[in-house]
Amino acid sequence: MLASASTLTARLVVLGAAAGGGYPQWNCRCGVCRLAWDGDPRVAPRTQSSVAVTGDGASYTLLNASPDLGQQIRATPALWPREGMRDSPIGAVVLTNGDIDHVAGLLSLRERQPFRLVALAPVHAALDANPMFGVLQGGVVERIVARPGEIIETTPGVRIALSPIPGKVPLYREGDEPEIGVETGETAGVFGSAAAMRFAYVPGCAALTDPLIGWLSNSDVVLFDGTLFDDDEMIRAEVGSKTGRRMGHVPISGPGGSLDVLGRLGVRRTIYVHLNNTNPILIEGSPERRCVERAGIEVAYDGMEILP
Ligand code: MLT
Ligand code: MN
Ligand code: ZN
């Protein structure tokens, strides 16, 4: 099994398809989480938001580092150490923002293993403001501050650019009135290629602007923010007081929602990722799931592989 890893070609692997908290969330019995706790066959548990991408079938770039990274590596043989005493196919980690569900996994990569850590300047600054992430320094981890739109080869055959998209600062850096939808580099999309496969990875996005729609249209595969189906879903489920838009996530449905736009992109595959545990598209056969599928959009699950 391990020997065959190097014969695989370019691909993306969804390591975790859920938003922060995962699915089901440890402390939640909302209508959707309850199905998972009860073992309903229409739903599958999902870990928190991350994707692995390879251009050569041997080395991998992680797109975000989830708090569930240890579990995700154990579930993915291609990410296991291959040779010698200490080794990892993970050669780089790219961060789309500084949210806890996207950076906490870095703390699980602290065992003196070299890799490249690529992010825009505001995301590096968020890490630098927390002394715990100092464990990634000391000449072991190469910190690469990407310029917006700069093309970087992260691992062999994987080229990415981080471009600012509408978003906000991480929840733990919000003041009283955070600006939502700013394009300051706190939130980025990953636009890249694995060998010849062009992909876009956008797990958090406050609004679909014209430039962003253009970048998405230029991809073969789009993995896009599917946090909430309805903007007020968490309020109606009585698990929170915020709308999706207030959290910096454009909802799937409704005017200005992502479904209208993504359904008309004309790309080969469009897949919703970063699914919040309240989102009814997690339920196979639900009206919301069927609505998304009718638009030709897929719903990510852990272990989903996307080949050229
Ligand atoms: C988000 O995607 O909005 C964040 O993961 C929220 C959080 O940090 O809990
Ligand atoms: Mn998140
Ligand atoms: Zn829930």
CSV table of C-alpha atoms and ligand atoms in Angstrom, one decimal:
chain,number,residue,atom,x,y,z
A,1,MET,CA,0.0,0.0,0.0
A,2,LEU,CA,2.7,2.5,0.9
A,3,ALA,CA,4.9,1.6,-2.0
A,4,SER,CA,2.2,2.5,-4.5
A,5,ALA,CA,2.0,6.1,-3.2
A,6,SER,CA,4.6,7.4,-5.6
A,7,THR,CA,2.8,5.9,-8.6
A,8,LEU,CA,-0.3,8.0,-8.0
A,9,THR,CA,-0.8,11.1,-10.1
A,10,ALA,CA,-2.0,14.6,-9.2
A,11,ARG,CA,-5.0,14.8,-7.1
A,12,LEU,CA,-6.8,16.6,-4.3
A,13,VAL,CA,-8.0,14.8,-1.2
A,14,VAL,CA,-10.6,16.4,1.1
A,15,LEU,CA,-9.2,15.6,4.6
A,16,GLY,CA,-12.0,17.4,6.4
A,17,ALA,CA,-15.2,18.7,4.9
A,18,ALA,CA,-16.8,20.3,8.0
A,19,ALA,CA,-16.5,23.9,9.3
A,20,GLY,CA,-15.2,24.8,12.7
A,21,GLY,CA,-16.5,22.4,15.3
A,22,GLY,CA,-16.8,19.5,12.9
A,23,TYR,CA,-19.8,17.3,12.3
A,24,PRO,CA,-21.3,16.3,14.6
A,25,GLN,CA,-20.0,19.0,16.9
A,26,TRP,CA,-19.0,17.8,20.4
A,27,ASN,CA,-21.6,19.7,22.3
A,28,CYS,CA,-24.4,19.9,19.8
A,29,ARG,CA,-27.7,18.1,19.4
A,30,CYS,CA,-29.2,20.4,16.8
A,31,GLY,CA,-31.5,18.8,14.3
A,32,VAL,CA,-28.7,17.8,11.9
A,33,CYS,CA,-26.1,16.8,14.6
A,34,ARG,CA,-28.7,14.6,16.3
A,35,LEU,CA,-28.9,12.4,13.1
A,36,ALA,CA,-25.1,11.7,13.3
A,37,TRP,CA,-25.2,11.0,17.1
A,38,ASP,CA,-28.1,8.6,16.4
A,39,GLY,CA,-26.3,6.8,13.5
A,40,ASP,CA,-28.7,7.8,10.8
A,41,PRO,CA,-27.4,6.3,7.5
A,42,ARG,CA,-28.3,9.5,5.6
A,43,VAL,CA,-25.4,11.4,7.3
A,44,ALA,CA,-21.6,10.8,7.7
A,45,PRO,CA,-19.4,12.5,10.3
A,46,ARG,CA,-16.9,15.0,9.0
A,47,THR,CA,-13.7,16.4,10.5
A,48,GLN,CA,-12.7,20.1,10.3
A,49,SER,CA,-11.8,21.9,7.1
A,50,SER,CA,-8.6,20.9,5.2
A,51,VAL,CA,-7.5,19.6,1.8
A,52,ALA,CA,-4.3,17.9,0.7
A,53,VAL,CA,-3.0,18.4,-2.8
A,54,THR,CA,-0.3,16.6,-4.7
A,55,GLY,CA,1.3,17.3,-8.1
A,56,ASP,CA,3.5,14.2,-8.2
A,57,GLY,CA,1.7,11.7,-6.1
A,58,ALA,CA,4.5,11.7,-3.6
A,59,SER,CA,4.7,15.0,-1.8
A,60,TYR,CA,1.7,16.9,-0.5
A,61,THR,CA,0.7,20.5,0.2
A,62,LEU,CA,-1.9,21.0,2.9
A,63,LEU,CA,-4.5,23.7,2.4
A,64,ASN,CA,-5.1,24.7,6.0
A,65,ALA,CA,-4.2,22.7,9.1
A,66,SER,CA,-7.2,21.5,11.0
A,67,PRO,CA,-7.4,20.8,14.7
A,68,ASP,CA,-8.3,17.2,13.5
A,69,LEU,CA,-5.1,16.9,11.5
A,70,GLY,CA,-3.7,13.9,13.5
A,71,GLN,CA,-6.9,11.9,12.8
A,72,GLN,CA,-6.9,13.0,9.2
A,73,ILE,CA,-3.3,11.8,8.7
A,74,ARG,CA,-4.0,8.5,10.3
A,75,ALA,CA,-7.0,8.1,7.9
A,76,THR,CA,-4.9,8.9,4.8
A,77,PRO,CA,-2.1,6.4,4.0
A,78,ALA,CA,-0.6,8.8,1.4
A,79,LEU,CA,0.3,11.1,4.3
A,80,TRP,CA,2.1,8.5,6.4
A,81,PRO,CA,5.8,8.7,6.9
A,82,ARG,CA,7.5,6.5,4.2
A,83,GLU,CA,11.2,6.0,5.1
A,84,GLY,CA,13.8,6.4,7.7
A,85,MET,CA,13.1,7.3,11.3
A,86,ARG,CA,11.5,10.6,10.7
A,87,ASP,CA,9.8,11.6,7.5
A,88,SER,CA,6.6,13.0,6.1
A,89,PRO,CA,5.1,13.5,2.6
A,90,ILE,CA,3.7,16.8,3.9
A,91,GLY,CA,6.1,19.4,2.4
A,92,ALA,CA,4.0,22.6,2.8
A,93,VAL,CA,1.0,24.1,4.5
A,94,VAL,CA,-0.9,27.0,2.9
A,95,LEU,CA,-3.2,29.0,5.1
A,96,THR,CA,-6.3,30.8,3.8
A,97,ASN,CA,-6.9,32.7,7.1
A,98,GLY,CA,-6.0,32.6,10.7
A,99,ASP,CA,-9.2,30.9,12.0
A,100,ILE,CA,-8.7,28.3,14.7
A,101,ASP,CA,-10.1,25.6,12.5
A,102,HIS,CA,-7.5,26.4,9.9
A,103,VAL,CA,-4.4,26.9,12.0
A,104,ALA,CA,-4.7,24.8,15.2
A,105,GLY,CA,-3.4,21.7,13.3
A,106,LEU,CA,0.0,23.5,13.0
A,107,LEU,CA,0.6,22.7,16.6
A,108,SER,CA,0.4,19.0,15.7
A,109,LEU,CA,3.2,19.5,13.2
A,110,ARG,CA,5.8,20.7,15.7
A,111,GLU,CA,8.1,17.6,15.9
A,112,ARG,CA,11.1,19.2,14.3
A,113,GLN,CA,9.9,18.3,10.8
A,114,PRO,CA,10.8,20.8,8.0
A,115,PHE,CA,8.0,22.1,5.9
A,116,ARG,CA,7.1,25.4,4.2
A,117,LEU,CA,4.4,27.5,5.8
A,118,VAL,CA,2.8,29.8,3.2
A,119,ALA,CA,0.3,32.6,3.9
A,120,LEU,CA,-0.3,36.3,3.3
A,121,ALA,CA,1.3,38.8,5.8
A,122,PRO,CA,-1.8,39.3,8.0
A,123,VAL,CA,-2.2,35.6,8.6
A,124,HIS,CA,1.5,35.2,9.5
A,125,ALA,CA,1.0,38.2,11.9
A,126,ALA,CA,-1.9,36.4,13.6
A,127,LEU,CA,0.4,33.4,14.2
A,128,ASP,CA,3.2,35.7,15.4
A,129,ALA,CA,0.9,37.3,17.9
A,130,ASN,CA,0.4,34.0,19.6
A,131,PRO,CA,3.6,32.7,21.3
A,132,MET,CA,2.4,29.0,21.0
A,133,PHE,CA,3.1,29.1,17.3
A,134,GLY,CA,6.7,29.9,18.1
A,135,VAL,CA,7.2,26.1,18.2
A,136,LEU,CA,7.2,26.2,14.4
A,137,GLN,CA,10.2,28.4,14.2
A,138,GLY,CA,13.9,27.7,15.0
A,139,GLY,CA,15.1,27.1,11.5
A,140,VAL,CA,12.9,24.1,11.0
A,141,VAL,CA,9.8,25.5,9.4
A,142,GLU,CA,10.3,27.9,6.5
A,143,ARG,CA,7.9,30.8,6.8
A,144,ILE,CA,7.0,32.2,3.4
A,145,VAL,CA,5.1,35.5,3.3
A,146,ALA,CA,3.3,35.4,0.0
A,147,ARG,CA,2.5,38.5,-1.9
A,148,PRO,CA,-1.1,38.7,-3.1
A,149,GLY,CA,-1.3,36.8,-6.4
A,150,GLU,CA,2.3,35.7,-6.3
A,151,ILE,CA,2.7,32.2,-7.8
A,152,ILE,CA,4.7,29.8,-5.5
A,153,GLU,CA,5.6,26.2,-6.1
A,154,THR,CA,4.9,24.7,-2.7
A,155,THR,CA,5.7,21.0,-3.4
A,156,PRO,CA,6.7,19.5,-6.8
A,157,GLY,CA,4.0,20.1,-9.3
A,158,VAL,CA,1.8,22.2,-7.0
A,159,ARG,CA,1.7,25.9,-7.8
A,160,ILE,CA,-0.5,28.2,-5.8
A,161,ALA,CA,-1.4,31.9,-5.5
A,162,LEU,CA,-3.1,33.4,-2.5
A,163,SER,CA,-5.4,36.2,-3.5
A,164,PRO,CA,-7.3,38.4,-1.0
A,165,ILE,CA,-11.1,37.9,-1.1
A,166,PRO,CA,-13.9,39.4,1.0
A,167,GLY,CA,-13.6,38.3,4.6
A,168,LYS,CA,-12.8,39.5,8.1
A,169,VAL,CA,-10.2,39.0,10.9
A,170,PRO,CA,-10.4,35.8,12.8
A,171,LEU,CA,-13.1,35.6,15.5
A,172,TYR,CA,-10.4,35.8,18.3
A,173,ARG,CA,-9.1,39.1,16.8
A,174,GLU,CA,-12.5,40.7,16.3
A,175,GLY,CA,-13.1,44.0,18.2
A,176,ASP,CA,-16.5,45.3,19.0
A,177,GLU,CA,-17.4,46.0,15.4
A,178,PRO,CA,-15.3,44.1,13.0
A,179,GLU,CA,-15.5,45.1,9.3
A,180,ILE,CA,-17.1,42.3,7.3
A,181,GLY,CA,-16.2,41.8,3.6
A,182,VAL,CA,-12.9,43.6,3.7
A,183,GLU,CA,-10.2,42.4,1.2
A,184,THR,CA,-7.2,43.1,3.5
A,185,GLY,CA,-5.6,39.7,3.1
A,186,GLU,CA,-7.0,38.4,6.4
A,187,THR,CA,-9.0,36.0,4.1
A,188,ALA,CA,-7.6,34.6,0.9
A,189,GLY,CA,-8.6,32.1,-1.7
A,190,VAL,CA,-6.1,29.5,-3.0
A,191,PHE,CA,-5.9,29.5,-6.8
A,192,GLY,CA,-3.5,26.9,-8.1
A,193,SER,CA,-2.7,23.9,-10.1
A,194,ALA,CA,-1.7,20.3,-9.4
A,195,ALA,CA,0.2,19.2,-12.5
A,196,ALA,CA,-2.4,20.2,-15.2
A,197,MET,CA,-5.4,20.3,-12.9
A,198,ARG,CA,-6.4,23.9,-12.1
A,199,PHE,CA,-8.2,24.3,-8.7
A,200,ALA,CA,-9.7,27.0,-6.5
A,201,TYR,CA,-10.0,26.4,-2.7
A,202,VAL,CA,-12.2,29.0,-1.0
A,203,PRO,CA,-13.4,27.7,2.4
A,204,GLY,CA,-14.4,31.1,3.7
A,205,CYS,CA,-15.8,33.9,1.6
A,206,ALA,CA,-18.0,36.9,2.5
A,207,ALA,CA,-19.1,37.8,-1.0
A,208,LEU,CA,-18.7,36.8,-4.6
A,209,THR,CA,-17.0,39.7,-6.4
A,210,ASP,CA,-16.5,39.9,-10.1
A,211,PRO,CA,-12.7,39.2,-9.9
A,212,LEU,CA,-13.3,36.2,-7.7
A,213,ILE,CA,-16.0,34.8,-10.1
A,214,GLY,CA,-13.4,35.2,-12.9
A,215,TRP,CA,-10.7,33.2,-11.0
A,216,LEU,CA,-13.3,30.5,-10.1
A,217,SER,CA,-14.4,30.3,-13.8
A,218,ASN,CA,-10.7,29.7,-14.8
A,219,SER,CA,-10.5,26.5,-12.7
A,220,ASP,CA,-11.2,22.8,-13.5
A,221,VAL,CA,-12.3,22.2,-9.9
A,222,VAL,CA,-13.8,24.7,-7.4
A,223,LEU,CA,-14.1,23.9,-3.7
A,224,PHE,CA,-16.2,26.7,-2.2
A,225,ASP,CA,-17.5,27.9,1.2
A,226,GLY,CA,-20.7,25.9,1.9
A,227,THR,CA,-20.9,26.8,5.6
A,228,LEU,CA,-24.6,27.6,5.8
A,229,PHE,CA,-27.5,26.9,3.5
A,230,ASP,CA,-29.6,29.8,4.8
A,231,ASP,CA,-28.1,33.0,6.2
A,232,ASP,CA,-30.1,32.8,9.4
A,233,GLU,CA,-29.8,29.0,9.8
A,234,MET,CA,-28.0,29.1,13.1
A,235,ILE,CA,-30.4,31.5,14.6
A,236,ARG,CA,-33.4,29.4,13.5
A,237,ALA,CA,-31.7,26.3,14.9
A,238,GLU,CA,-31.3,28.2,18.2
A,239,VAL,CA,-27.6,27.4,18.4
A,240,GLY,CA,-26.3,30.9,17.8
A,241,SER,CA,-27.2,34.6,17.3
A,242,LYS,CA,-25.1,35.3,14.2
A,243,THR,CA,-26.0,35.2,10.5
A,244,GLY,CA,-23.6,33.6,8.0
A,245,ARG,CA,-22.8,37.0,6.6
A,246,ARG,CA,-21.9,38.3,10.0
A,247,MET,CA,-19.4,35.3,10.3
A,248,GLY,CA,-17.9,36.2,6.9
A,249,HIS,CA,-19.6,33.4,5.1
A,250,VAL,CA,-21.9,34.0,2.1
A,251,PRO,CA,-24.8,31.6,2.4
A,252,ILE,CA,-25.7,29.1,-0.3
A,253,SER,CA,-29.3,30.1,-0.8
A,254,GLY,CA,-31.2,33.3,-1.4
A,255,PRO,CA,-30.4,36.6,-3.2
A,256,GLY,CA,-26.6,37.1,-3.4
A,257,GLY,CA,-26.1,33.5,-2.2
A,258,SER,CA,-23.4,31.3,-3.8
A,259,LEU,CA,-25.7,28.8,-5.4
A,260,ASP,CA,-26.9,31.1,-8.2
A,261,VAL,CA,-23.3,32.0,-9.2
A,262,LEU,CA,-21.7,28.6,-8.7
A,263,GLY,CA,-24.4,26.8,-10.6
A,264,ARG,CA,-23.5,28.9,-13.7
A,265,LEU,CA,-19.7,28.8,-13.6
A,266,GLY,CA,-19.3,26.1,-16.2
A,267,VAL,CA,-16.4,24.4,-14.5
A,268,ARG,CA,-15.9,20.7,-14.5
A,269,ARG,CA,-16.6,20.1,-10.8
A,270,THR,CA,-17.9,22.4,-8.1
A,271,ILE,CA,-17.9,21.1,-4.5
A,272,TYR,CA,-19.1,22.7,-1.3
A,273,VAL,CA,-16.7,22.4,1.6
A,274,HIS,CA,-16.4,23.9,5.2
A,275,LEU,CA,-20.0,22.7,6.0
A,276,ASN,CA,-21.4,23.8,9.3
A,277,ASN,CA,-23.1,21.2,11.5
A,278,THR,CA,-26.4,22.9,11.1
A,279,ASN,CA,-26.4,22.7,7.3
A,280,PRO,CA,-29.1,20.5,5.9
A,281,ILE,CA,-27.1,19.6,2.8
A,282,LEU,CA,-25.2,17.2,5.1
A,283,ILE,CA,-28.4,15.0,4.9
A,284,GLU,CA,-28.5,12.9,1.8
A,285,GLY,CA,-31.9,13.3,0.2
A,286,SER,CA,-32.9,16.5,2.0
A,287,PRO,CA,-34.6,19.2,-0.1
A,288,GLU,CA,-31.6,21.5,0.4
A,289,ARG,CA,-29.2,18.7,-0.7
A,290,ARG,CA,-31.3,18.0,-3.8
A,291,CYS,CA,-31.4,21.7,-4.6
A,292,VAL,CA,-27.6,21.9,-4.6
A,293,GLU,CA,-27.3,18.7,-6.6
A,294,ARG,CA,-29.8,19.9,-9.2
A,295,ALA,CA,-27.4,22.9,-9.8
A,296,GLY,CA,-24.7,20.3,-10.5
A,297,ILE,CA,-22.8,21.0,-7.3
A,298,GLU,CA,-21.3,18.2,-5.1
A,299,VAL,CA,-21.1,18.1,-1.3
A,300,ALA,CA,-17.7,17.2,0.1
A,301,TYR,CA,-17.0,14.4,2.5
A,302,ASP,CA,-13.9,13.3,4.3
A,303,GLY,CA,-11.7,11.2,2.0
A,304,MET,CA,-13.2,12.5,-1.2
A,305,GLU,CA,-10.6,12.3,-3.9
A,306,ILE,CA,-10.6,14.7,-6.9
A,307,LEU,CA,-8.5,13.5,-9.9
A,308,PRO,CA,-7.6,15.4,-13.0
B,1,MLT,C1,-15.4,30.5,10.7
B,1,MLT,O1,-15.2,29.8,9.7
B,1,MLT,O2,-16.2,31.4,10.7
B,1,MLT,C2,-14.6,30.3,11.9
B,1,MLT,O3,-14.0,29.0,11.9
B,1,MLT,C3,-15.3,30.5,13.2
B,1,MLT,C4,-14.5,30.1,14.4
B,1,MLT,O4,-13.3,30.4,14.5
B,1,MLT,O5,-15.1,29.5,15.3
B,2,MN,MN,-14.1,28.1,9.8
B,3,ZN,ZN,-25.3,20.9,15.4
